[in-house]
PDB file of C-alpha atoms in Angstrom:
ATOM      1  CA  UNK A 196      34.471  35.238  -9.771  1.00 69.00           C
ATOM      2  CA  UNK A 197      37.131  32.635 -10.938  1.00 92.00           C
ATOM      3  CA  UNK A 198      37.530  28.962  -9.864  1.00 97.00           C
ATOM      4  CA  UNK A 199      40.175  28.840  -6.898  1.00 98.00           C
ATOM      5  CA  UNK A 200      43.377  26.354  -7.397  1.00 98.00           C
ATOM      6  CA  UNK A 201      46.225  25.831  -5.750  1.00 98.00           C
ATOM      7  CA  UNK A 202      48.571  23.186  -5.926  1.00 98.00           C
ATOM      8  CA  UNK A 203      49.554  20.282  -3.795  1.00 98.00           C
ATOM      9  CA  UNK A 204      52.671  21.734  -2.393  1.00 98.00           C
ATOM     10  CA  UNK A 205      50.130  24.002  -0.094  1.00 98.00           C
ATOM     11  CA  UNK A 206      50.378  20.698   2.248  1.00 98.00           C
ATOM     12  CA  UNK A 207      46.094  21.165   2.878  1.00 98.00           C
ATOM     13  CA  UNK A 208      45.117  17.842   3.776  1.00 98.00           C
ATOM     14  CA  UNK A 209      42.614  16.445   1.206  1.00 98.00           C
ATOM     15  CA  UNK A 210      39.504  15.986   2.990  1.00 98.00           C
ATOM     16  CA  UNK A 211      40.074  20.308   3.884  1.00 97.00           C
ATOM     17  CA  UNK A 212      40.008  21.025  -0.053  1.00 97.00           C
ATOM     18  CA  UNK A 213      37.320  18.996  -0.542  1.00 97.00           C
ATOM     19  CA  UNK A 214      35.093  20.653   1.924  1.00 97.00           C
ATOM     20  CA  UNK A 215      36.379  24.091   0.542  1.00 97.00           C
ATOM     21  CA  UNK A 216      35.827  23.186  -2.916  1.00 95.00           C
ATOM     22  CA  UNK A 217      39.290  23.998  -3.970  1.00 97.00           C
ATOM     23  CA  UNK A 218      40.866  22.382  -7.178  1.00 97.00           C
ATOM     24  CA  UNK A 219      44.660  21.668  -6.776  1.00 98.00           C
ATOM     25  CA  UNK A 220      47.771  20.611  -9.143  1.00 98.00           C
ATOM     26  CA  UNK A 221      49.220  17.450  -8.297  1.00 97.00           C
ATOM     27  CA  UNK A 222      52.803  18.083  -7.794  1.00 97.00           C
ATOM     28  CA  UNK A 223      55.628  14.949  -8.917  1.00 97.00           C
ATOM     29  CA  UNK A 224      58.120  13.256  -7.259  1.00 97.00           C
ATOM     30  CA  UNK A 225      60.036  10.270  -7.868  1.00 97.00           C
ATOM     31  CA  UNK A 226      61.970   7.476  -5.739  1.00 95.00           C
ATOM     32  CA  UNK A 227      62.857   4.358  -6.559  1.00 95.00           C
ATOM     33  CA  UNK A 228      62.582   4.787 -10.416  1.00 94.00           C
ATOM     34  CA  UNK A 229      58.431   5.712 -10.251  1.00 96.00           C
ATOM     35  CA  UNK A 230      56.793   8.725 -10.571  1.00 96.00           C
ATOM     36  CA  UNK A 231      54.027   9.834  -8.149  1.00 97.00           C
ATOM     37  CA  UNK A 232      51.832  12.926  -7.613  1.00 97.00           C
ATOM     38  CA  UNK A 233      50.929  14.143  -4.773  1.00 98.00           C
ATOM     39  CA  UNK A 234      47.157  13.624  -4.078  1.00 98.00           C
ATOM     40  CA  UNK A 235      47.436  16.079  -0.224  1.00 98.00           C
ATOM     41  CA  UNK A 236      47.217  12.314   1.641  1.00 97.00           C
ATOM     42  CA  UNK A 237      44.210  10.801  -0.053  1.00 98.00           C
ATOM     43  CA  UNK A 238      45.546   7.972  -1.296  1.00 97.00           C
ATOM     44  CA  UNK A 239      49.721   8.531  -0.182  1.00 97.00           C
ATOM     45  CA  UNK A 240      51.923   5.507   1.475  1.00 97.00           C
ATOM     46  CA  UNK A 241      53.856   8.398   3.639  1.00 98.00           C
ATOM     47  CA  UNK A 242      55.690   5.307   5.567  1.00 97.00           C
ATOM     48  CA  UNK A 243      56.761   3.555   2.534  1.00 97.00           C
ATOM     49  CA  UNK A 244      58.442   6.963   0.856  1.00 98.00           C
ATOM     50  CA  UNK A 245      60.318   7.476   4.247  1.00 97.00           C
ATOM     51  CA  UNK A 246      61.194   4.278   4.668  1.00 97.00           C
ATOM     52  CA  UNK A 247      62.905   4.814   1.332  1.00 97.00           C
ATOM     53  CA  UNK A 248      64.550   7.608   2.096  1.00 95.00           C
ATOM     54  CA  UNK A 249      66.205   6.264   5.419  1.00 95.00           C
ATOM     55  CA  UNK A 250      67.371   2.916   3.322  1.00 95.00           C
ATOM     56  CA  UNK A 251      69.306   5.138   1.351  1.00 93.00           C
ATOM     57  CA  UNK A 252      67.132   6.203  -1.781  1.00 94.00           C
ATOM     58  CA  UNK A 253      67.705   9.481  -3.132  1.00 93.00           C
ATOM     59  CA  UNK A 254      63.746  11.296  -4.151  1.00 95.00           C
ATOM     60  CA  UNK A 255      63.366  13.715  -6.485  1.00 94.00           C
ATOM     61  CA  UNK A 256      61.253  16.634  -7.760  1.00 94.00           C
ATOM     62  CA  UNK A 257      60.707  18.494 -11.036  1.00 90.00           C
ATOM     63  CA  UNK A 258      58.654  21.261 -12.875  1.00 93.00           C
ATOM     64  CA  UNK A 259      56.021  20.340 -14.083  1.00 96.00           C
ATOM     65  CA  UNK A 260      56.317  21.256 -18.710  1.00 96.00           C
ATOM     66  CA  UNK A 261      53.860  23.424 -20.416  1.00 97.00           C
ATOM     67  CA  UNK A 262      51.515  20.670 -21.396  1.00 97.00           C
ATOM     68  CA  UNK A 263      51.215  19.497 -18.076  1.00 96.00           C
ATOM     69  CA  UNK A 264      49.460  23.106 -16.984  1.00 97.00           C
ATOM     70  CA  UNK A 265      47.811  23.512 -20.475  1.00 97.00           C
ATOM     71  CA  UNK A 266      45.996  19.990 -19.761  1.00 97.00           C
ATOM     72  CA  UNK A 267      45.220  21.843 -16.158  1.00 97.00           C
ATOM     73  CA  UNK A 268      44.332  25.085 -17.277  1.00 98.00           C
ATOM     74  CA  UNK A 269      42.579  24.856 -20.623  1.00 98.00           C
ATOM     75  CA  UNK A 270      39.333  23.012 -19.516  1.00 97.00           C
ATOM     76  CA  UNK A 271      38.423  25.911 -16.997  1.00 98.00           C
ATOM     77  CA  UNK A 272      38.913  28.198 -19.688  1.00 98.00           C
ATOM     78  CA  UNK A 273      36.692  26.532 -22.677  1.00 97.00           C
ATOM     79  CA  UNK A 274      34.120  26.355 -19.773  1.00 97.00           C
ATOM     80  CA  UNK A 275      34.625  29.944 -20.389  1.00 97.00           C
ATOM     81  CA  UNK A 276      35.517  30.243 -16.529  1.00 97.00           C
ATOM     82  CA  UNK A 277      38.708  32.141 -15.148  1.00 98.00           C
ATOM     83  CA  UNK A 278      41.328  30.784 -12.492  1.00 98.00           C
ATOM     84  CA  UNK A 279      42.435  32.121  -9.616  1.00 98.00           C
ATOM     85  CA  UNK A 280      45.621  30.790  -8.675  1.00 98.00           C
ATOM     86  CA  UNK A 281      47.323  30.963  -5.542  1.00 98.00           C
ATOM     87  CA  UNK A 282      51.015  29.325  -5.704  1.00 98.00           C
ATOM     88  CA  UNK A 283      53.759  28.507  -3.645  1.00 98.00           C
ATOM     89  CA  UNK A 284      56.863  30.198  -3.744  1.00 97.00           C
ATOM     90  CA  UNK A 285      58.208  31.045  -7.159  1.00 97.00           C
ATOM     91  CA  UNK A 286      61.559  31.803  -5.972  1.00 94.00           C
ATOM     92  CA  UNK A 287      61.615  27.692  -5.090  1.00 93.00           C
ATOM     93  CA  UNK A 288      61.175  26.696  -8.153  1.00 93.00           C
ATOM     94  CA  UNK A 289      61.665  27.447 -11.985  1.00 92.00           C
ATOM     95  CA  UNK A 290      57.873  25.539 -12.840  1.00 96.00           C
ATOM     96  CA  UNK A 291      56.389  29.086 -13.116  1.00 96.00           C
ATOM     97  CA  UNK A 292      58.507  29.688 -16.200  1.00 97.00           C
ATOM     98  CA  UNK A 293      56.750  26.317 -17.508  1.00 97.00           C
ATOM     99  CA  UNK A 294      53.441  27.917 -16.591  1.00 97.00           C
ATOM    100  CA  UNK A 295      53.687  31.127 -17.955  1.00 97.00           C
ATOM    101  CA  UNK A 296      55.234  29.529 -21.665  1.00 97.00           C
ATOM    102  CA  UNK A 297      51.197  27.711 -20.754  1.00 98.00           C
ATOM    103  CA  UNK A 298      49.598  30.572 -20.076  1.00 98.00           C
ATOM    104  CA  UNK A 299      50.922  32.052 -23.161  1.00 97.00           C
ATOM    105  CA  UNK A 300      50.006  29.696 -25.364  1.00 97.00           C
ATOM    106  CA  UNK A 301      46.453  29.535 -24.296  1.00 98.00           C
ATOM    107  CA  UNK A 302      46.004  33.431 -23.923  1.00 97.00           C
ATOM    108  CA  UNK A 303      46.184  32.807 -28.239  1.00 97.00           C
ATOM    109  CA  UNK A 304      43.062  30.351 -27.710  1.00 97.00           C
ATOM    110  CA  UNK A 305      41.002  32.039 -25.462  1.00 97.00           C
ATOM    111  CA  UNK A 306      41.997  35.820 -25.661  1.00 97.00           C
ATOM    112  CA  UNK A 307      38.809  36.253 -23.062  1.00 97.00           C
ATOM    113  CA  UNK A 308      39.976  34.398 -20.532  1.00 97.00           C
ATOM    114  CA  UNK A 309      42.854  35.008 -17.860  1.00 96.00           C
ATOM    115  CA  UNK A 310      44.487  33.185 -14.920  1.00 98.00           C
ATOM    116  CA  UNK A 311      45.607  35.614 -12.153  1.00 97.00           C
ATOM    117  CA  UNK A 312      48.411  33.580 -10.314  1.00 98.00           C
ATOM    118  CA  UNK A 313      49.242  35.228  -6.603  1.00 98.00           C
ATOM    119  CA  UNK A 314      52.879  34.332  -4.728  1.00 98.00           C
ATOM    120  CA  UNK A 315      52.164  33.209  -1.397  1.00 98.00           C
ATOM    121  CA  UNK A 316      56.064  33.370  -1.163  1.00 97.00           C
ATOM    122  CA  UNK A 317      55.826  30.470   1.131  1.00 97.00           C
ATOM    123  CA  UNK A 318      55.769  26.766   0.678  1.00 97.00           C
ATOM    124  CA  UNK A 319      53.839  23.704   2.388  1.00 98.00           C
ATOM    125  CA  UNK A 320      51.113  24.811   5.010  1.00 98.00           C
ATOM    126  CA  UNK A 321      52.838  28.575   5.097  1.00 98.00           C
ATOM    127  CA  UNK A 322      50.851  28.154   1.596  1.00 98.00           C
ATOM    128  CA  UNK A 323      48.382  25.985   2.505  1.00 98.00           C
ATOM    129  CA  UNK A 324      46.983  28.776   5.416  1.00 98.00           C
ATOM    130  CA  UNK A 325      46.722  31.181   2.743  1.00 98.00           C
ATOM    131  CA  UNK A 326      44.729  28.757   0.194  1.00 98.00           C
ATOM    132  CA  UNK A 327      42.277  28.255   2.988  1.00 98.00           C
ATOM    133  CA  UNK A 328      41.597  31.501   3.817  1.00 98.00           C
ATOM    134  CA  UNK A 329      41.083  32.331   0.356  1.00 98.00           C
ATOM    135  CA  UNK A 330      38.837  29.816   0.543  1.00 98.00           C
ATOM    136  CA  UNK A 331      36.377  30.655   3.129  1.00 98.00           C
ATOM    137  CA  UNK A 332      36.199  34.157   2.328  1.00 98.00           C
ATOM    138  CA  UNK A 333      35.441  33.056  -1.990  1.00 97.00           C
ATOM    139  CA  UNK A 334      32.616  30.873  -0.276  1.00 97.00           C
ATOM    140  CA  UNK A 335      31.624  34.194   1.669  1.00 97.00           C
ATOM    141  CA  UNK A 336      31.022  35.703  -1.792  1.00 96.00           C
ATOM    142  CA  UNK A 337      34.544  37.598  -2.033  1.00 97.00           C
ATOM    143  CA  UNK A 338      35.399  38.349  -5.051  1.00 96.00           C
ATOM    144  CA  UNK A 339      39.031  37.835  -6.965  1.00 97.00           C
ATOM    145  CA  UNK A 340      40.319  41.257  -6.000  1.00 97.00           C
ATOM    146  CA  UNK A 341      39.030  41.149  -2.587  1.00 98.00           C
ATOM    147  CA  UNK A 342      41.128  37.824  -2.243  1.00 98.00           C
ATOM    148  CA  UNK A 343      44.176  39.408  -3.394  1.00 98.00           C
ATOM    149  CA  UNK A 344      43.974  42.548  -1.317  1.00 98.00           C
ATOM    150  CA  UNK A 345      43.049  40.166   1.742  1.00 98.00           C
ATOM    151  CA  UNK A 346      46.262  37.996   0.541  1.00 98.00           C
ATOM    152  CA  UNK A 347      48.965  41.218   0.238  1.00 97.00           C
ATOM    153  CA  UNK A 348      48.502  41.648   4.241  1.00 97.00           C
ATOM    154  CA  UNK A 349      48.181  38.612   5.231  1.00 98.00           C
ATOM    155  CA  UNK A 350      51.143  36.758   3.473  1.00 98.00           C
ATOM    156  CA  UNK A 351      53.415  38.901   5.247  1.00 96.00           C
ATOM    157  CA  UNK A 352      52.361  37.602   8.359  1.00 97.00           C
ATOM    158  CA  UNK A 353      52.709  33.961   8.033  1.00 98.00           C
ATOM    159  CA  UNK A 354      55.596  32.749   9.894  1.00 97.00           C
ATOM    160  CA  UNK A 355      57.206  29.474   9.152  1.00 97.00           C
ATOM    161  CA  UNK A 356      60.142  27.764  11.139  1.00 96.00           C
ATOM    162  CA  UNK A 357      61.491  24.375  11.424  1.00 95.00           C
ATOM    163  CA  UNK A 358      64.690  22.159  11.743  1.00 93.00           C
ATOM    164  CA  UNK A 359      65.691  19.303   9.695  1.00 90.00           C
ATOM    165  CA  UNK A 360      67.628  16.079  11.414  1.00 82.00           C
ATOM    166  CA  UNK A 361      69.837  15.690   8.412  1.00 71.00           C
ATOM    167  CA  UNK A 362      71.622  18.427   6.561  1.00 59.00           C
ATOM    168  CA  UNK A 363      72.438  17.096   3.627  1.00 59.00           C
ATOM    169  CA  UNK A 364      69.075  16.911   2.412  1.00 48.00           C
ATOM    170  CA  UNK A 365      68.686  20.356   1.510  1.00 53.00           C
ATOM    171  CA  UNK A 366      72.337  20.328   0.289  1.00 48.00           C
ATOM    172  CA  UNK A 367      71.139  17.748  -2.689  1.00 54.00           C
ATOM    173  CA  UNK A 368      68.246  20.022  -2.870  1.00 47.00           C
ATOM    174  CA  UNK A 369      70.496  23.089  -3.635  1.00 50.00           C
ATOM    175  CA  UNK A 370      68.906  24.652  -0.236  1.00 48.00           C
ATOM    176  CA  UNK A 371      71.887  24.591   1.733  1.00 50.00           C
ATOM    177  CA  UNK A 372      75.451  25.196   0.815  1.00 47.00           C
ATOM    178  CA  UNK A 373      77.850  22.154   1.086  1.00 44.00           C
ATOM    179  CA  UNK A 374      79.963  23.533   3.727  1.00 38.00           C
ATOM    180  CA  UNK A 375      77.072  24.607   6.170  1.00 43.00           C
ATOM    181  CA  UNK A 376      75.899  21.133   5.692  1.00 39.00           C
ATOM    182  CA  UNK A 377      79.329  19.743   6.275  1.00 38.00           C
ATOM    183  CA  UNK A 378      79.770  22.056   9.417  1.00 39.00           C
ATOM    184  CA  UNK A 379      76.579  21.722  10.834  1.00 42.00           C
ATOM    185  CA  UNK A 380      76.321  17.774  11.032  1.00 43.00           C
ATOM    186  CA  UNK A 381      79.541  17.699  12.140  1.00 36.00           C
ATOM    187  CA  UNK A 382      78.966  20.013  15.501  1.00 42.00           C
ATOM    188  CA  UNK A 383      75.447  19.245  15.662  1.00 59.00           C
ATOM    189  CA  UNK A 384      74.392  22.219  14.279  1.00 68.00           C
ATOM    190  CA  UNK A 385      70.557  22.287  13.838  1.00 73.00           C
ATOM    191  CA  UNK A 386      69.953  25.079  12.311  1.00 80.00           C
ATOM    192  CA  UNK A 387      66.528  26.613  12.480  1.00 86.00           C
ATOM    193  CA  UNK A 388      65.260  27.524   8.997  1.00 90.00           C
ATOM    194  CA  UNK A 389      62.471  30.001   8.104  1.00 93.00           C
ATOM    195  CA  UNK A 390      60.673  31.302   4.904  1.00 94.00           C
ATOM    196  CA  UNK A 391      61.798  34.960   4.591  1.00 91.00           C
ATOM    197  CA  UNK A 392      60.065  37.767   2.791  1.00 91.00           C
ATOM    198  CA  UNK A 393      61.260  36.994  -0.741  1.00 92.00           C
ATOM    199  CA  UNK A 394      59.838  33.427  -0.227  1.00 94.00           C
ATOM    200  CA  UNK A 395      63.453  32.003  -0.295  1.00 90.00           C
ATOM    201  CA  UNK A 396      64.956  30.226   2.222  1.00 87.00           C
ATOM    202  CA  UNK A 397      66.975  31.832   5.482  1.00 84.00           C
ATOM    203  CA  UNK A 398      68.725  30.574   8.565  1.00 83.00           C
ATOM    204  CA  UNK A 399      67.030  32.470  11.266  1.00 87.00           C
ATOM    205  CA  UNK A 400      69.012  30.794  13.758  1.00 85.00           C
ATOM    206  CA  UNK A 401      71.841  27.927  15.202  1.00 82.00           C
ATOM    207  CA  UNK A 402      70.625  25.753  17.319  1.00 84.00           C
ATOM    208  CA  UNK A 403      73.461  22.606  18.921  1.00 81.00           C
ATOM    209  CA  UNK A 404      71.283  19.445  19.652  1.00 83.00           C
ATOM    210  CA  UNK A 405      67.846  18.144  18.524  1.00 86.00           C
ATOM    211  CA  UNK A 406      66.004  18.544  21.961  1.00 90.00           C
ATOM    212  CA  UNK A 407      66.928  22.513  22.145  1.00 91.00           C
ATOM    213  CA  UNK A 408      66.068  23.077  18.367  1.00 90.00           C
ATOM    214  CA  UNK A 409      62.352  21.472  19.525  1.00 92.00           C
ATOM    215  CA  UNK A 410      62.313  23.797  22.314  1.00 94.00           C
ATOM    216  CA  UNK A 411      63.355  26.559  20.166  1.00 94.00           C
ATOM    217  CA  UNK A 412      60.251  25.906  17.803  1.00 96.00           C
ATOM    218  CA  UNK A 413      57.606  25.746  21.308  1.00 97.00           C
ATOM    219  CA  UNK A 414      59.147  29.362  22.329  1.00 96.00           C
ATOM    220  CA  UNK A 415      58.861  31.087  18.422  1.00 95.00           C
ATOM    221  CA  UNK A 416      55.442  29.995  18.521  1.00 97.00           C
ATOM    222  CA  UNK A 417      54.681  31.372  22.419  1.00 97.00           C
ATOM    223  CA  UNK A 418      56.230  34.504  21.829  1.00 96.00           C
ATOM    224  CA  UNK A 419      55.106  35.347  18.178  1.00 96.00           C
ATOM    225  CA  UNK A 420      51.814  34.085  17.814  1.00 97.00           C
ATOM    226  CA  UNK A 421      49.594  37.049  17.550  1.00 96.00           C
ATOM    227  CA  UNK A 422      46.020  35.442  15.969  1.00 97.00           C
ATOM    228  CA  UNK A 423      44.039  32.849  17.577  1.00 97.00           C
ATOM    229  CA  UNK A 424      41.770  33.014  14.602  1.00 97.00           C
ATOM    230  CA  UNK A 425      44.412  30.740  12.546  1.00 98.00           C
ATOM    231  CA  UNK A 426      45.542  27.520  13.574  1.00 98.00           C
ATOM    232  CA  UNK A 427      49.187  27.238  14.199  1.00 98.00           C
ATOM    233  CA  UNK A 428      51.076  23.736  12.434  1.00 98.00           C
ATOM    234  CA  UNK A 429      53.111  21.246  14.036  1.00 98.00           C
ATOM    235  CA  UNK A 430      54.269  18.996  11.078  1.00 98.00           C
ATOM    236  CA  UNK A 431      56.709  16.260  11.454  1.00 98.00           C
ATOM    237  CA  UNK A 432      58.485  14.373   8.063  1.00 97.00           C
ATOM    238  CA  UNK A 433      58.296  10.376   9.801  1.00 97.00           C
ATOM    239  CA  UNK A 434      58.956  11.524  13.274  1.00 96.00           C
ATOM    240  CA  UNK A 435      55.023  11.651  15.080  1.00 97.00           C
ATOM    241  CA  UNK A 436      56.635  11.210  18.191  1.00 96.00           C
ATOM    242  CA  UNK A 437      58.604  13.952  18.254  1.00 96.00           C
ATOM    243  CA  UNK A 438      55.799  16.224  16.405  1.00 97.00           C
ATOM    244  CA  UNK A 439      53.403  14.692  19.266  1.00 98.00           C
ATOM    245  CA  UNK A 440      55.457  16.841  22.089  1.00 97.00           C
ATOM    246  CA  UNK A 441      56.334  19.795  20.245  1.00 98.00           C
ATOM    247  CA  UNK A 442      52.536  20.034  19.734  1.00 98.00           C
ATOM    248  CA  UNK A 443      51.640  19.196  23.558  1.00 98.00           C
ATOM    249  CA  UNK A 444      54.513  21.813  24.785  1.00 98.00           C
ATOM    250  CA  UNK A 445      52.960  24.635  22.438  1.00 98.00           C
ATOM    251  CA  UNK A 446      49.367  23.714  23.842  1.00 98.00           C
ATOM    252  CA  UNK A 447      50.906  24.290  27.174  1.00 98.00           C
ATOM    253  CA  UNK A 448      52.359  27.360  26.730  1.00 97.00           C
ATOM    254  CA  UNK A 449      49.146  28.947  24.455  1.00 98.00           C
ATOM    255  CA  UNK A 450      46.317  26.885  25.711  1.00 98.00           C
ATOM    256  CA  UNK A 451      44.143  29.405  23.358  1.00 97.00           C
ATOM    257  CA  UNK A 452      46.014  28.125  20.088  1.00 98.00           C
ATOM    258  CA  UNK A 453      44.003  25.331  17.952  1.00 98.00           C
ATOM    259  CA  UNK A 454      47.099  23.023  16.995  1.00 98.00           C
ATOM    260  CA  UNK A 455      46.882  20.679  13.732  1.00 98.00           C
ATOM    261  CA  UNK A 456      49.147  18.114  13.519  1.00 98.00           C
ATOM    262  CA  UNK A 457      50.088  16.300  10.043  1.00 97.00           C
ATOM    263  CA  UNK A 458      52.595  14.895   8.410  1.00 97.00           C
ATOM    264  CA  UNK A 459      55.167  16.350   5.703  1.00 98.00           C
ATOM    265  CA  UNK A 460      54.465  15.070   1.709  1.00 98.00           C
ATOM    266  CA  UNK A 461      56.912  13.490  -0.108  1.00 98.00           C
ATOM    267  CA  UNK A 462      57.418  16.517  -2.308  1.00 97.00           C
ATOM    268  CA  UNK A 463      58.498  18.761   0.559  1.00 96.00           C
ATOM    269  CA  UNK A 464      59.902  15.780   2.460  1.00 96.00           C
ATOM    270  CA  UNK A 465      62.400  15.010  -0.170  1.00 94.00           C
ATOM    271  CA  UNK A 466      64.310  18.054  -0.114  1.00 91.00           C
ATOM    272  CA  UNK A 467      64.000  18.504   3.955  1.00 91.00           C
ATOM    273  CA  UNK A 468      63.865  15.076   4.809  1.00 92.00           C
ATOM    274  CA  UNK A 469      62.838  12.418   7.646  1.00 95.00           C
ATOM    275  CA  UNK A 470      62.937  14.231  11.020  1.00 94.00           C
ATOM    276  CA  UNK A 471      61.824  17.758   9.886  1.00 95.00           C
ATOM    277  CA  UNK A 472      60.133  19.231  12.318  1.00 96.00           C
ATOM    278  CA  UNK A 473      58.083  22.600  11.406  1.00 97.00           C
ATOM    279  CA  UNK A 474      55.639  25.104  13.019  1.00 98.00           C
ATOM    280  CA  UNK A 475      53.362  27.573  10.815  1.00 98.00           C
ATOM    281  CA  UNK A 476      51.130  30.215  12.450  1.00 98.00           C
ATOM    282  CA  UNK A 477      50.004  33.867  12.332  1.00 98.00           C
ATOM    283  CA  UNK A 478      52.236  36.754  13.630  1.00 97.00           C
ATOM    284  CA  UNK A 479      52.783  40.259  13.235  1.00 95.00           C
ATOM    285  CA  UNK A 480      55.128  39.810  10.524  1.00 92.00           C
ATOM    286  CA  UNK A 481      57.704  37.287   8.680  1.00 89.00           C
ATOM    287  CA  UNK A 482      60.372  36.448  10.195  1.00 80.00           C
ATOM    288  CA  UNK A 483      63.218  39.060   9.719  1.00 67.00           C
ATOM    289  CA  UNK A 484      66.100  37.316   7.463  1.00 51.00           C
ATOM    290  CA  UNK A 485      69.100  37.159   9.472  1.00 47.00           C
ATOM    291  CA  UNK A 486      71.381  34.852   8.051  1.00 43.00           C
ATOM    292  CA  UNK A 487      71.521  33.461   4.136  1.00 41.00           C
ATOM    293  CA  UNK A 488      71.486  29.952   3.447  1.00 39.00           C
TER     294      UNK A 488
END
């Protein structure tokens, strides 16, 4: 059996990955001229890097270089110990090209020892609801390929919507084109967003106003949601308020659901922004793309 990680994209809060005994990747970001990593909340000033962002500074994110996952990876391997790796989405980013230059490198060092890296195809909790299960059932003696085969089902049913309060956001980001962004804040278009089956980014739907996009989110989770066993998300980028009744209409409608509530890290926060508003739970299946960025 090999030594879970994930990274700190997966959103997990870190008091969850502590009790799970799961190793993570700090993740960077930068505002204001510093460089952080993302420690999953331990130690993370979430009002100051929003405040930021609504005074006008501009964060940014980057792949993490070769050495950085070399200085990850190699200690597990001259402990002689394998990794299991469970990722977000590698169509979001080009670090996995970083990692696997790593991975090469240190497959000439230690010819004996492997990392198996699995796509959750998802980012933020639609990760982090993955890592955990693969979690609990590692600490239930499961091995690696028992994981995986677990995973290839289940990723396909982990649904993620949410909104964003300002477009432009994911414009800088390259998420959005510049005339959808243009468009949309102009008619107070709120698009709701989803993870599709590729793990890239989709408009599932066009929403006009804030309130009916949060209402939108409530009804996708009552009329999806098809396993109680999972929690389902509410997450909110500097808007608790907001995140607070989304949460309390959900409840309503599914009394049966468990809801978490957290808040959005700086590394997914600085491409969606303050005032996303997101839901992650179980159902049958992804959402079906409808509409391309």
């Amino acid at each position: 059996m090999s030594v879970l990680l994930c990274d700190s994209n997966c959103e997990l809060w870190y008091t969850t990955v502590k009790e799970l005994g799961i190793d993570y990747i700090p993740m960077p970001y930068l505002y204001n001229d510093r460089e952080y990593f993302y420690d999953l909340g331990e130690n993370t000033d979430f009002a100051a890097f929003y405040s930021a962002v609504r005074a006008g500074a501009v964060p940014k994110t980057q792949a993490l270089n070769p050495e950085n996952y070399k200085d990850v990876l190699e200690p597990y391997f001259a402990a002689g110990e394998d990794v299991l790796y469970i990722s977000f989405s590698h169509a979001m980013s080009g670090t996995f090209a970083q990692l696997d230059a790593a991975l090469s490198e240190l497959k000439q060092k230690y010819p004996n020892r492997k990392c198996t890296v699995f796509d959750t195809k998802s980012i933020s909790l639609g990760t982090g609801i993955q890592v955990k299960a693969a979690a609990e059932l590692k600490n239930k003696g499961a091995s690696d390929e028992e994981i995986i085969s677990f995973l290839n089902d289940f990723t396909n049913r982990v649904a993620v919507y949410f909104v964003v309060d300002d477009l432009m956001h994911l414009k800088r980001g390259g998420r959005l084109s510049a005339t959808s962004a243009v468009v949309g804040t102009l008619l107070s278009i709120k698009p709701m967003l989803t993870i599709n089956a590729g793990g890239g980014l989709s408009v599932y739907e066009k929403v006009s106003g804030r309130k009916k996009a949060v209402r939108s989110l409530c009804e996708k989770v009552a009329r999806t949601i098809t396993d109680y066993n999972y929690p389902v998300y509410v997450l909110d980028a500097d808007c608790k308020e907001e995140g607070d009744e989304l949460a309390a209409m959900i409840k309503t409608r599914r009394p049966e659901a468990e809801i978490v509530r957290q808040t959005v890290g700086p590394v997914i926060g600085s491409h969606c922004g303050p005032g996303t508003l997101g839901v992650i739970f179980i159902a049958d299946e992804r959402p079906v793309k409808l509409e391309n960025k």
